[in-house]
PDB file of C-alpha atoms in Angstrom:
ATOM      1  CA  MET C 271      19.858 -14.225  -0.027  1.00 82.00           C
ATOM      2  CA  GLN C 272      16.710 -12.498   1.176  1.00 90.00           C
ATOM      3  CA  ALA C 273      17.442  -9.136   2.764  1.00 95.00           C
ATOM      4  CA  ILE C 274      15.376  -6.602   4.690  1.00 96.00           C
ATOM      5  CA  MET C 275      16.657  -3.277   5.993  1.00 97.00           C
ATOM      6  CA  VAL C 276      14.809  -1.482   8.795  1.00 98.00           C
ATOM      7  CA  CYS C 277      15.224   2.244   9.430  1.00 96.00           C
ATOM      8  CA  GLY C 278      13.584   4.767  11.726  1.00 94.00           C
ATOM      9  CA  LEU C 279      14.147   7.608  14.152  1.00 91.00           C
ATOM     10  CA  ALA C 280      15.209   7.077  17.766  1.00 88.00           C
ATOM     11  CA  ARG C 281      12.656   5.068  19.776  1.00 91.00           C
ATOM     12  CA  SER C 282      10.408   4.538  16.764  1.00 95.00           C
ATOM     13  CA  GLY C 283      10.473   0.812  17.511  1.00 96.00           C
ATOM     14  CA  LYS C 284      12.775  -0.346  14.722  1.00 96.00           C
ATOM     15  CA  ASP C 285      14.779  -2.618  17.027  1.00 96.00           C
ATOM     16  CA  THR C 286      11.620  -4.127  18.499  1.00 97.00           C
ATOM     17  CA  ALA C 287      10.364  -4.786  14.982  1.00 98.00           C
ATOM     18  CA  ALA C 288      13.700  -6.250  13.920  1.00 98.00           C
ATOM     19  CA  ASP C 289      13.892  -8.545  16.958  1.00 98.00           C
ATOM     20  CA  TYR C 290      10.424  -9.869  16.172  1.00 98.00           C
ATOM     21  CA  ILE C 291      11.272 -10.503  12.508  1.00 97.00           C
ATOM     22  CA  ALA C 292      14.520 -12.226  13.444  1.00 97.00           C
ATOM     23  CA  GLY C 293      12.927 -14.393  16.124  1.00 97.00           C
ATOM     24  CA  LYS C 294       9.806 -15.475  14.273  1.00 96.00           C
ATOM     25  CA  TYR C 295      10.972 -15.573  10.665  1.00 95.00           C
ATOM     26  CA  GLY C 296      14.535 -16.801  11.010  1.00 95.00           C
ATOM     27  CA  TYR C 297      16.424 -13.724   9.830  1.00 96.00           C
ATOM     28  CA  THR C 298      19.930 -13.065  11.113  1.00 96.00           C
ATOM     29  CA  LYS C 299      20.002  -9.547  12.554  1.00 97.00           C
ATOM     30  CA  TYR C 300      22.906  -7.172  11.944  1.00 97.00           C
ATOM     31  CA  THR C 301      22.795  -3.721  13.523  1.00 97.00           C
ATOM     32  CA  PHE C 302      24.906  -0.777  12.361  1.00 96.00           C
ATOM     33  CA  SER C 303      25.387   0.397  15.944  1.00 94.00           C
ATOM     34  CA  ASP C 304      26.771  -3.005  16.995  1.00 94.00           C
ATOM     35  CA  VAL C 305      29.844  -2.357  14.841  1.00 96.00           C
ATOM     36  CA  LEU C 306      30.512   0.860  16.739  1.00 97.00           C
ATOM     37  CA  ARG C 307      29.766  -0.734  20.102  1.00 96.00           C
ATOM     38  CA  GLU C 308      32.272  -3.531  19.486  1.00 96.00           C
ATOM     39  CA  MET C 309      34.965  -1.096  18.358  1.00 97.00           C
ATOM     40  CA  LEU C 310      34.541   0.994  21.504  1.00 97.00           C
ATOM     41  CA  GLU C 311      34.615  -2.065  23.751  1.00 97.00           C
ATOM     42  CA  GLU C 312      37.819  -3.253  22.078  1.00 96.00           C
ATOM     43  CA  LYS C 313      39.372   0.123  22.924  1.00 95.00           C
ATOM     44  CA  GLY C 314      38.157  -0.068  26.505  1.00 96.00           C
ATOM     45  CA  ALA C 315      35.729   2.815  26.004  1.00 96.00           C
ATOM     46  CA  GLU C 316      32.170   2.824  27.290  1.00 94.00           C
ATOM     47  CA  PRO C 317      29.703   2.202  24.417  1.00 94.00           C
ATOM     48  CA  THR C 318      27.358   5.069  25.252  1.00 90.00           C
ATOM     49  CA  LYS C 319      25.119   6.572  22.587  1.00 85.00           C
ATOM     50  CA  GLN C 320      27.271   9.693  22.570  1.00 86.00           C
ATOM     51  CA  ASN C 321      30.490   7.701  22.136  1.00 93.00           C
ATOM     52  CA  MET C 322      28.981   5.602  19.348  1.00 93.00           C
ATOM     53  CA  LEU C 323      27.735   8.752  17.643  1.00 87.00           C
ATOM     54  CA  GLY C 324      31.193  10.310  17.833  1.00 91.00           C
ATOM     55  CA  LEU C 325      32.934   7.198  16.503  1.00 96.00           C
ATOM     56  CA  GLY C 326      30.427   6.808  13.685  1.00 93.00           C
ATOM     57  CA  ASN C 327      30.889  10.430  12.651  1.00 89.00           C
ATOM     58  CA  LYS C 328      34.667  10.023  12.738  1.00 94.00           C
ATOM     59  CA  LEU C 329      34.624   6.884  10.577  1.00 96.00           C
ATOM     60  CA  ARG C 330      32.277   8.409   8.025  1.00 93.00           C
ATOM     61  CA  SER C 331      34.286  11.635   7.892  1.00 92.00           C
ATOM     62  CA  GLU C 332      37.644   9.906   7.447  1.00 96.00           C
ATOM     63  CA  LYS C 333      36.711   6.836   5.393  1.00 97.00           C
ATOM     64  CA  GLY C 334      33.514   7.776   3.595  1.00 96.00           C
ATOM     65  CA  MET C 335      29.818   7.723   4.382  1.00 94.00           C
ATOM     66  CA  ASP C 336      29.615   3.988   3.707  1.00 96.00           C
ATOM     67  CA  ALA C 337      32.466   3.141   6.108  1.00 97.00           C
ATOM     68  CA  VAL C 338      30.225   1.624   8.795  1.00 97.00           C
ATOM     69  CA  ALA C 339      28.330  -0.367   6.150  1.00 98.00           C
ATOM     70  CA  LYS C 340      31.593  -1.892   4.925  1.00 97.00           C
ATOM     71  CA  LEU C 341      32.558  -2.888   8.459  1.00 97.00           C
ATOM     72  CA  LEU C 342      29.125  -4.408   9.029  1.00 97.00           C
ATOM     73  CA  ASP C 343      29.335  -6.312   5.743  1.00 97.00           C
ATOM     74  CA  ARG C 344      32.381  -8.194   7.026  1.00 95.00           C
ATOM     75  CA  LYS C 345      30.207  -9.757   9.720  1.00 94.00           C
ATOM     76  CA  ILE C 346      27.474 -11.001   7.394  1.00 95.00           C
ATOM     77  CA  ARG C 347      27.291 -14.731   6.816  1.00 88.00           C
ATOM     78  CA  ASP C 348      25.335 -16.548   4.115  1.00 84.00           C
ATOM     79  CA  THR C 349      22.433 -17.624   6.304  1.00 83.00           C
ATOM     80  CA  GLY C 350      19.836 -17.124   3.574  1.00 89.00           C
ATOM     81  CA  LYS C 351      17.966 -14.351   5.408  1.00 95.00           C
ATOM     82  CA  VAL C 352      19.662 -11.090   6.381  1.00 96.00           C
ATOM     83  CA  LEU C 353      18.124  -8.301   8.464  1.00 98.00           C
ATOM     84  CA  LEU C 354      19.985  -4.966   8.586  1.00 98.00           C
ATOM     85  CA  VAL C 355      18.976  -2.408  11.201  1.00 98.00           C
ATOM     86  CA  GLY C 356      19.675   1.303  11.622  1.00 95.00           C
ATOM     87  CA  PRO C 357      21.222   2.834   8.475  1.00 95.00           C
ATOM     88  CA  ARG C 358      22.042   6.523   8.819  1.00 91.00           C
ATOM     89  CA  SER C 359      22.961   7.576   5.274  1.00 92.00           C
ATOM     90  CA  MET C 360      21.939   6.951   1.674  1.00 94.00           C
ATOM     91  CA  GLU C 361      25.464   5.718   0.986  1.00 96.00           C
ATOM     92  CA  GLU C 362      24.886   2.899   3.464  1.00 96.00           C
ATOM     93  CA  ILE C 363      21.660   1.956   1.718  1.00 96.00           C
ATOM     94  CA  GLU C 364      23.256   2.041  -1.725  1.00 97.00           C
ATOM     95  CA  TYR C 365      26.148  -0.088  -0.493  1.00 97.00           C
ATOM     96  CA  PHE C 366      23.770  -2.838   0.588  1.00 97.00           C
ATOM     97  CA  ARG C 367      21.545  -2.351  -2.468  1.00 96.00           C
ATOM     98  CA  HIS C 368      24.574  -3.395  -4.496  1.00 96.00           C
ATOM     99  CA  ARG C 369      25.154  -6.337  -2.155  1.00 95.00           C
ATOM    100  CA  PHE C 370      21.476  -7.364  -2.076  1.00 95.00           C
ATOM    101  CA  PRO C 371      19.741  -5.984  -5.224  1.00 93.00           C
ATOM    102  CA  GLU C 372      16.234  -7.001  -4.092  1.00 90.00           C
ATOM    103  CA  MET C 373      16.583  -5.754  -0.528  1.00 94.00           C
ATOM    104  CA  ALA C 374      13.393  -4.302   0.973  1.00 93.00           C
ATOM    105  CA  LEU C 375      13.721  -1.037   2.904  1.00 95.00           C
ATOM    106  CA  ILE C 376      11.129  -0.557   5.642  1.00 95.00           C
ATOM    107  CA  LYS C 377      10.711   2.374   7.971  1.00 95.00           C
ATOM    108  CA  VAL C 378       9.156   2.042  11.399  1.00 96.00           C
ATOM    109  CA  SER C 379       7.571   5.323  12.447  1.00 95.00           C
ATOM    110  CA  ALA C 380       5.939   6.771  15.543  1.00 95.00           C
ATOM    111  CA  LYS C 381       4.693  10.173  16.606  1.00 94.00           C
ATOM    112  CA  ALA C 382       7.269  12.418  18.252  1.00 90.00           C
ATOM    113  CA  GLU C 383       5.578  12.367  21.663  1.00 91.00           C
ATOM    114  CA  LYS C 384       5.352   8.574  21.568  1.00 94.00           C
ATOM    115  CA  ARG C 385       9.059   8.327  20.829  1.00 92.00           C
ATOM    116  CA  PHE C 386       9.974  10.743  23.611  1.00 89.00           C
ATOM    117  CA  GLY C 387       7.806   8.766  26.021  1.00 89.00           C
ATOM    118  CA  ARG C 388       9.735   5.590  25.196  1.00 90.00           C
ATOM    119  CA  ARG C 389      13.125   7.043  26.046  1.00 84.00           C
ATOM    120  CA  THR C 390      15.411   5.076  28.356  1.00 80.00           C
ATOM    121  CA  LYS C 391      18.266   6.038  30.675  1.00 72.00           C
ATOM    122  CA  ALA C 392      20.551   5.868  27.649  1.00 73.00           C
ATOM    123  CA  ASP C 393      18.635   8.706  25.976  1.00 71.00           C
ATOM    124  CA  ALA C 394      18.622  12.411  26.738  1.00 66.00           C
ATOM    125  CA  ASP C 395      15.943  13.212  29.325  1.00 70.00           C
ATOM    126  CA  ASN C 396      15.648  16.759  28.037  1.00 79.00           C
ATOM    127  CA  ARG C 397      13.100  17.099  25.237  1.00 83.00           C
ATOM    128  CA  LYS C 398      15.234  19.525  23.225  1.00 84.00           C
ATOM    129  CA  LYS C 399      18.330  17.328  23.395  1.00 81.00           C
ATOM    130  CA  PHE C 400      16.328  14.204  22.562  1.00 81.00           C
ATOM    131  CA  PHE C 401      15.050  15.673  19.311  1.00 83.00           C
ATOM    132  CA  GLU C 402      18.351  17.371  18.467  1.00 82.00           C
ATOM    133  CA  ARG C 403      19.646  13.898  17.615  1.00 78.00           C
ATOM    134  CA  ASP C 404      17.056  13.650  14.832  1.00 77.00           C
ATOM    135  CA  SER C 405      18.139  17.013  13.430  1.00 80.00           C
ATOM    136  CA  ALA C 406      21.835  16.165  13.670  1.00 77.00           C
ATOM    137  CA  ASP C 407      21.413  12.834  11.888  1.00 72.00           C
ATOM    138  CA  ALA C 408      19.349  14.487   9.175  1.00 72.00           C
ATOM    139  CA  ALA C 409      21.832  17.317   8.647  1.00 72.00           C
ATOM    140  CA  GLU C 410      25.122  15.425   8.972  1.00 69.00           C
ATOM    141  CA  LYS C 411      24.297  12.022   7.512  1.00 71.00           C
ATOM    142  CA  GLY C 412      21.084  12.429   5.555  1.00 83.00           C
ATOM    143  CA  LEU C 413      18.851  10.297   7.785  1.00 87.00           C
ATOM    144  CA  GLY C 414      15.826  12.160   6.464  1.00 89.00           C
ATOM    145  CA  LYS C 415      16.626  10.939   2.954  1.00 91.00           C
ATOM    146  CA  VAL C 416      17.027   7.400   4.272  1.00 93.00           C
ATOM    147  CA  ILE C 417      13.558   7.476   5.797  1.00 92.00           C
ATOM    148  CA  ASP C 418      12.063   9.041   2.663  1.00 91.00           C
ATOM    149  CA  ALA C 419      13.633   6.275   0.561  1.00 93.00           C
ATOM    150  CA  ALA C 420      11.707   3.508   2.344  1.00 94.00           C
ATOM    151  CA  GLU C 421       9.225   1.582   0.213  1.00 90.00           C
ATOM    152  CA  MET C 422       7.025   0.626   3.137  1.00 91.00           C
ATOM    153  CA  GLU C 423       6.053   2.258   6.412  1.00 93.00           C
ATOM    154  CA  ILE C 424       4.944   0.385   9.510  1.00 95.00           C
ATOM    155  CA  LYS C 425       3.363   2.747  12.045  1.00 95.00           C
ATOM    156  CA  ASN C 426       4.116   1.998  15.681  1.00 96.00           C
ATOM    157  CA  ASP C 427       1.920   4.328  17.715  1.00 95.00           C
ATOM    158  CA  SER C 428       0.106   1.608  19.641  1.00 95.00           C
ATOM    159  CA  THR C 429       1.163  -1.595  21.406  1.00 96.00           C
ATOM    160  CA  VAL C 430       3.925  -4.096  20.696  1.00 96.00           C
ATOM    161  CA  LYS C 431       1.197  -6.636  19.915  1.00 97.00           C
ATOM    162  CA  ALA C 432      -0.256  -4.317  17.275  1.00 96.00           C
ATOM    163  CA  LEU C 433       3.206  -3.753  15.803  1.00 97.00           C
ATOM    164  CA  CYS C 434       3.819  -7.498  15.565  1.00 97.00           C
ATOM    165  CA  LYS C 435       0.477  -8.007  13.827  1.00 95.00           C
ATOM    166  CA  LYS C 436       1.429  -5.447  11.169  1.00 94.00           C
ATOM    167  CA  ILE C 437       4.775  -7.173  10.713  1.00 95.00           C
ATOM    168  CA  ASP C 438       3.018 -10.521  10.236  1.00 94.00           C
ATOM    169  CA  LEU C 439       0.876  -8.964   7.500  1.00 91.00           C
ATOM    170  CA  PHE C 440       3.977  -7.569   5.846  1.00 89.00           C
ATOM    171  CA  MET C 441       5.846 -10.867   5.997  1.00 90.00           C
ATOM    172  CA  ALA C 442       2.863 -12.789   4.640  1.00 87.00           C
ATOM    173  CA  SER C 443       2.635 -10.468   1.640  1.00 78.00           C
ATOM    174  CA  GLU C 444       6.406 -10.538   1.121  1.00 60.00           C
ATOM    175  CA  LYS C 445       6.323 -14.312   0.597  1.00 51.00           C
ATOM    176  CA  THR C 446       3.849 -14.027  -2.290  1.00 36.00           C
ATOM    177  CA  VAL C 447       6.265 -12.167  -4.539  1.00 38.00           C
ATOM    178  CA  ALA C 448       8.646 -15.076  -5.217  1.00 33.00           C
ATOM    179  CA  GLY C 449      11.738 -12.906  -5.508  1.00 38.00           C
ATOM    180  CA  LYS C 450      10.315 -10.596  -8.199  1.00 38.00           C
ATOM    181  CA  GLN C 451       9.846  -7.759  -5.740  1.00 42.00           C
ATOM    182  CA  PRO C 452      10.521  -7.641  -2.013  1.00 42.00           C
ATOM    183  CA  PHE C 453       6.876  -7.292  -1.005  1.00 42.00           C
ATOM    184  CA  ARG C 454       3.410  -6.221  -2.024  1.00 38.00           C
ATOM    185  CA  ARG C 455       1.001  -3.691  -0.728  1.00 39.00           C
ATOM    186  CA  LEU C 456      -2.056  -5.525   0.555  1.00 31.00           C
ATOM    187  CA  GLY C 457      -4.552  -6.074  -2.224  1.00 30.00           C
ATOM    188  CA  ALA C 458      -2.461  -4.227  -4.795  1.00 29.00           C
ATOM    189  CA  THR C 459       0.340  -4.789  -7.247  1.00 29.00           C
ATOM    190  CA  ALA C 460       3.945  -5.092  -6.166  1.00 32.00           C
ATOM    191  CA  ILE C 461       5.619  -1.836  -5.190  1.00 35.00           C
ATOM    192  CA  PRO C 462       8.766  -1.013  -7.225  1.00 34.00           C
ATOM    193  CA  LEU C 463      11.998  -0.615  -5.292  1.00 34.00           C
ATOM    194  CA  LYS C 464      12.368   2.998  -6.385  1.00 38.00           C
ATOM    195  CA  GLY C 465      10.228   5.838  -7.585  1.00 39.00           C
ATOM    196  CA  ASN C 466       7.254   5.380  -5.259  1.00 39.00           C
ATOM    197  CA  ARG C 467       6.241   7.141  -2.104  1.00 39.00           C
ATOM    198  CA  PRO C 468       6.097   4.709   0.794  1.00 43.00           C
ATOM    199  CA  ASP C 469       2.794   3.130   1.762  1.00 44.00           C
ATOM    200  CA  THR C 470       1.619   2.660   5.291  1.00 46.00           C
ATOM    201  CA  PHE C 471       1.304  -1.059   5.851  1.00 44.00           C
ATOM    202  CA  GLY C 472      -2.167  -2.315   6.588  1.00 40.00           C
ATOM    203  CA  HIS C 473      -3.898   0.708   5.048  1.00 39.00           C
ATOM    204  CA  HIS C 474      -4.965   1.095   1.445  1.00 35.00           C
ATOM    205  CA  LYS C 475      -4.542   4.318  -0.460  1.00 37.00           C
ATOM    206  CA  LYS C 476      -7.767   5.895  -1.618  1.00 40.00           C
ATOM    207  CA  PRO C 477      -8.148   5.584  -5.401  1.00 40.00           C
ATOM    208  CA  ALA C 478      -7.816   8.759  -7.420  1.00 44.00           C
ATOM    209  CA  ALA C 479     -10.998  10.381  -8.689  1.00 47.00           C
ATOM    210  CA  GLY C 480     -12.325   8.729 -11.813  1.00 47.00           C
ATOM    211  CA  LYS C 481     -10.470   5.443 -11.229  1.00 43.00           C
TER     212      LYS C 481
END
């Protein structure tokens, strides 16, 4: 099966990107937070961000950092194209790396002020509290390592239309690799799964001096 995993900080646009990929390219979307939402609803609890955060922390503390990944895996069906959204720890990535060895990990990024401006009623309205979530996820689960592990970065500081155009470029390049690697940097060789700093999609790196 083809597999793509999308990560990013709150309101970076990762869900918007994932919805576009799923709708246009026929991927079945599975979101880590949906597992927590369903568990809360089954218990009659309101699936607020705070409640999902608390349940996720409890599961990872009691059953291991890959506990949510294992629960999500039970929902995955062999549809040929799998899209995983919102990992919070390296253990979750490694779990699905084992499940899908050629899985591509993409991060969707946006400037802090852009992300804060996109907040909804479900998010903290206070700037300090909004960004405390980033710090908590980085400290408690290793979200910073997850984002650093991405092989490709799609910047989302403009419009949804611009984001979708970048995704189309990514998906077009991904198809040229024929399963050898998950995708290619535009105009360059395929990027290895590990050992490389992520590239920003749609922008070439400047060649080193003398090359």
